[in-house]
Amino acid sequence: MTAIHGTIKPTRRPGELGVHSLDRFHFSAPDLSVAKAFYEEFGLDVGEAGSQLTVKTRGAPHLWGTIGEGPRKKHGFMSFGAFEDDLERFAKRLQTLGVKRLDPPAGVDSNGLWFHDHDANMVEIKVAQKTSPNEKSGFANESAPAGARGAPFRRSVTRVHPRRLSHILMFTRDVRKAIDFYTSVLGLRLSDHSGEGIAFLHGVHGSDHHVLAFAHSNAPGFHHLSWDVGSIDDIGRGAMHMLGKGHSRGWGLGRHVLGSNYFHYVGDPWGSFCEYSADIDYVPADCDWKSDDHAPEDSFYVWGPNPPEDFTHNYEA
Ligand SMILES: [Fe+2]
């Protein structure tokens, strides 16, 4: 995460107007003490700021998300990071496309550009440091040499702490409209999709295969937050820890086709999911990723256990 500390110049695709990062999420949940316990056990750093929870990854200053209290779990907004010299161009683009500017949500201190997306979700484009990685994230797949022990003893297994937020998967009423909106307004690019069922979008300035994905539903809502870890072993240790804390609802271990990442989803207390993800495909700033329409059987997973029956149920609907 050298970009966060500003020691390496972020990658940038010349001449392209597009957001570079998914900067922050916000949602509300009915009991913040339950939320705090869940995300801390997941391996994130959860703090309190006023009446909200703040979600960070261990040892990094970036604020990945905030959680406010509400009657039920509900998606709030997403903020996307842009380069400073692009903000004025984004403002002009919103005007040209007839996208109405809005005030920030109550209690949010921000001078970014706020507007509604195709589903009336609040979205912000703001100047921010590039938190999308500038190169493919490291993935450890080590084998012990002959004559040496590979696995740790149970007593010495350590906790897993995700390195960064990788992506958010949103439910939408219309996947085609979601693709159109987020590519034309925010400048994301379509990585892959499966008909009108699911679509994956990446940032043009170098990002994971998807920073944002959409799955069809009868209402908007967020399905999962995905957190990057460094190995299959990390995924397993995280899943095992959550199981030990009573979070047995979930899906994994498996491997996705589109994005290629290894995964384990842990069910959160509200019916949505938190994903441990490793080795997701990476689209560098100078790569024209070949987008395709894939068969439904390739839109989900290569291998893994059967998903829970309600895996794609939208509890916000
Ligand atoms: Fe995911």
mmCIF file with all atom_site columns, N, CA and C and ligand atoms in Angstrom, residues 166-169 200 210 213 223-227 256 258 261 263 265 275-277 280 311, ligand 1:
data_model
loop_
_atom_site.group_PDB
_atom_site.id
_atom_site.type_symbol
_atom_site.label_atom_id
_atom_site.label_alt_id
_atom_site.label_comp_id
_atom_site.label_asym_id
_atom_site.label_entity_id
_atom_site.label_seq_id
_atom_site.pdbx_PDB_ins_code
_atom_site.Cartn_x
_atom_site.Cartn_y
_atom_site.Cartn_z
_atom_site.occupancy
_atom_site.B_iso_or_equiv
_atom_site.pdbx_formal_charge
_atom_site.auth_seq_id
_atom_site.auth_comp_id
_atom_site.auth_asym_id
_atom_site.auth_atom_id
_atom_site.pdbx_PDB_model_num
ATOM   1  N  N  . SER A 1 166 ? -11.160 -4.509  -1.483  1.00 0.00 ? 166 SER A N  1
ATOM   2  C  CA . SER A 1 166 ? -10.975 -4.806  -2.905  1.00 0.00 ? 166 SER A CA 1
ATOM   3  C  C  . SER A 1 166 ? -12.164 -4.320  -3.730  1.00 0.00 ? 166 SER A C  1
ATOM   4  N  N  . HIS A 1 167 ? -13.374 -4.706  -3.329  1.00 0.00 ? 167 HIS A N  1
ATOM   5  C  CA . HIS A 1 167 ? -14.543 -4.309  -4.119  1.00 0.00 ? 167 HIS A CA 1
ATOM   6  C  C  . HIS A 1 167 ? -15.836 -4.416  -3.318  1.00 0.00 ? 167 HIS A C  1
ATOM   7  N  N  . ILE A 1 168 ? -16.872 -3.869  -3.922  1.00 0.00 ? 168 ILE A N  1
ATOM   8  C  CA . ILE A 1 168 ? -18.232 -3.985  -3.385  1.00 0.00 ? 168 ILE A CA 1
ATOM   9  C  C  . ILE A 1 168 ? -19.109 -4.562  -4.484  1.00 0.00 ? 168 ILE A C  1
ATOM   10 N  N  . LEU A 1 169 ? -19.953 -5.508  -4.117  1.00 0.00 ? 169 LEU A N  1
ATOM   11 C  CA . LEU A 1 169 ? -20.952 -5.990  -5.067  1.00 0.00 ? 169 LEU A CA 1
ATOM   12 C  C  . LEU A 1 169 ? -22.309 -5.437  -4.647  1.00 0.00 ? 169 LEU A C  1
ATOM   13 N  N  . PHE A 1 200 ? -18.947 -6.794  -13.871 1.00 0.00 ? 200 PHE A N  1
ATOM   14 C  CA . PHE A 1 200 ? -17.777 -6.441  -13.064 1.00 0.00 ? 200 PHE A CA 1
ATOM   15 C  C  . PHE A 1 200 ? -17.058 -5.266  -13.727 1.00 0.00 ? 200 PHE A C  1
ATOM   16 N  N  . HIS A 1 210 ? -12.236 -6.095  -10.546 1.00 0.00 ? 210 HIS A N  1
ATOM   17 C  CA . HIS A 1 210 ? -13.431 -5.306  -10.230 1.00 0.00 ? 210 HIS A CA 1
ATOM   18 C  C  . HIS A 1 210 ? -13.260 -4.560  -8.919  1.00 0.00 ? 210 HIS A C  1
ATOM   19 N  N  . ALA A 1 213 ? -19.098 -4.286  -8.588  1.00 0.00 ? 213 ALA A N  1
ATOM   20 C  CA . ALA A 1 213 ? -19.822 -5.279  -9.388  1.00 0.00 ? 213 ALA A CA 1
ATOM   21 C  C  . ALA A 1 213 ? -21.307 -5.119  -9.110  1.00 0.00 ? 213 ALA A C  1
ATOM   22 N  N  . HIS A 1 223 ? -24.499 -6.333  -1.509  1.00 0.00 ? 223 HIS A N  1
ATOM   23 C  CA . HIS A 1 223 ? -24.430 -7.773  -1.270  1.00 0.00 ? 223 HIS A CA 1
ATOM   24 C  C  . HIS A 1 223 ? -23.208 -8.163  -0.463  1.00 0.00 ? 223 HIS A C  1
ATOM   25 N  N  . HIS A 1 224 ? -22.031 -7.671  -0.862  1.00 0.00 ? 224 HIS A N  1
ATOM   26 C  CA . HIS A 1 224 ? -20.851 -7.952  -0.043  1.00 0.00 ? 224 HIS A CA 1
ATOM   27 C  C  . HIS A 1 224 ? -19.755 -6.918  -0.203  1.00 0.00 ? 224 HIS A C  1
ATOM   28 N  N  . LEU A 1 225 ? -18.962 -6.866  0.847   1.00 0.00 ? 225 LEU A N  1
ATOM   29 C  CA . LEU A 1 225 ? -17.714 -6.108  0.846   1.00 0.00 ? 225 LEU A CA 1
ATOM   30 C  C  . LEU A 1 225 ? -16.613 -7.145  0.732   1.00 0.00 ? 225 LEU A C  1
ATOM   31 N  N  . SER A 1 226 ? -15.641 -6.908  -0.148  1.00 0.00 ? 226 SER A N  1
ATOM   32 C  CA . SER A 1 226 ? -14.572 -7.888  -0.336  1.00 0.00 ? 226 SER A CA 1
ATOM   33 C  C  . SER A 1 226 ? -13.241 -7.312  0.126   1.00 0.00 ? 226 SER A C  1
ATOM   34 N  N  . TRP A 1 227 ? -12.539 -8.080  0.942   1.00 0.00 ? 227 TRP A N  1
ATOM   35 C  CA . TRP A 1 227 ? -11.292 -7.634  1.551   1.00 0.00 ? 227 TRP A CA 1
ATOM   36 C  C  . TRP A 1 227 ? -10.145 -8.518  1.099   1.00 0.00 ? 227 TRP A C  1
ATOM   37 N  N  . HIS A 1 256 ? -13.491 -18.076 -7.850  1.00 0.00 ? 256 HIS A N  1
ATOM   38 C  CA . HIS A 1 256 ? -14.333 -17.461 -8.870  1.00 0.00 ? 256 HIS A CA 1
ATOM   39 C  C  . HIS A 1 256 ? -13.725 -17.674 -10.257 1.00 0.00 ? 256 HIS A C  1
ATOM   40 N  N  . LEU A 1 258 ? -14.691 -15.259 -12.963 1.00 0.00 ? 258 LEU A N  1
ATOM   41 C  CA . LEU A 1 258 ? -14.472 -13.870 -13.385 1.00 0.00 ? 258 LEU A CA 1
ATOM   42 C  C  . LEU A 1 258 ? -13.830 -13.098 -12.229 1.00 0.00 ? 258 LEU A C  1
ATOM   43 N  N  . ASN A 1 261 ? -10.362 -14.809 -8.272  1.00 0.00 ? 261 ASN A N  1
ATOM   44 C  CA . ASN A 1 261 ? -9.942  -14.837 -6.872  1.00 0.00 ? 261 ASN A CA 1
ATOM   45 C  C  . ASN A 1 261 ? -10.450 -16.062 -6.116  1.00 0.00 ? 261 ASN A C  1
ATOM   46 N  N  . PHE A 1 263 ? -11.891 -17.422 -2.600  1.00 0.00 ? 263 PHE A N  1
ATOM   47 C  CA . PHE A 1 263 ? -12.795 -16.699 -1.700  1.00 0.00 ? 263 PHE A CA 1
ATOM   48 C  C  . PHE A 1 263 ? -13.297 -17.556 -0.554  1.00 0.00 ? 263 PHE A C  1
ATOM   49 N  N  . TYR A 1 265 ? -16.733 -16.387 1.846   1.00 0.00 ? 265 TYR A N  1
ATOM   50 C  CA . TYR A 1 265 ? -17.667 -15.354 2.278   1.00 0.00 ? 265 TYR A CA 1
ATOM   51 C  C  . TYR A 1 265 ? -18.161 -15.695 3.684   1.00 0.00 ? 265 TYR A C  1
ATOM   52 N  N  . GLU A 1 275 ? -16.262 -10.775 2.370   1.00 0.00 ? 275 GLU A N  1
ATOM   53 C  CA . GLU A 1 275 ? -15.475 -11.768 1.641   1.00 0.00 ? 275 GLU A CA 1
ATOM   54 C  C  . GLU A 1 275 ? -13.991 -11.635 1.965   1.00 0.00 ? 275 GLU A C  1
ATOM   55 N  N  . TYR A 1 276 ? -13.366 -12.765 2.285   1.00 0.00 ? 276 TYR A N  1
ATOM   56 C  CA . TYR A 1 276 ? -11.902 -12.844 2.243   1.00 0.00 ? 276 TYR A CA 1
ATOM   57 C  C  . TYR A 1 276 ? -11.555 -13.231 0.813   1.00 0.00 ? 276 TYR A C  1
ATOM   58 N  N  . SER A 1 277 ? -10.716 -12.410 0.154   1.00 0.00 ? 277 SER A N  1
ATOM   59 C  CA . SER A 1 277 ? -10.405 -12.642 -1.255  1.00 0.00 ? 277 SER A CA 1
ATOM   60 C  C  . SER A 1 277 ? -8.894  -12.616 -1.453  1.00 0.00 ? 277 SER A C  1
ATOM   61 N  N  . ILE A 1 280 ? -6.875  -11.856 -6.773  1.00 0.00 ? 280 ILE A N  1
ATOM   62 C  CA . ILE A 1 280 ? -7.808  -11.392 -7.806  1.00 0.00 ? 280 ILE A CA 1
ATOM   63 C  C  . ILE A 1 280 ? -7.007  -10.885 -9.012  1.00 0.00 ? 280 ILE A C  1
ATOM   64 N  N  . PHE A 1 311 ? -27.828 -17.137 -0.897  1.00 0.00 ? 311 PHE A N  1
ATOM   65 C  CA . PHE A 1 311 ? -26.610 -16.376 -1.168  1.00 0.00 ? 311 PHE A CA 1
ATOM   66 C  C  . PHE A 1 311 ? -26.873 -15.121 -1.986  1.00 0.00 ? 311 PHE A C  1
HETATM 67 FE FE . FE  B 2 .   ? -16.420 -10.500 -4.357  1.00 0.00 ? 1   FE  B FE 1
#
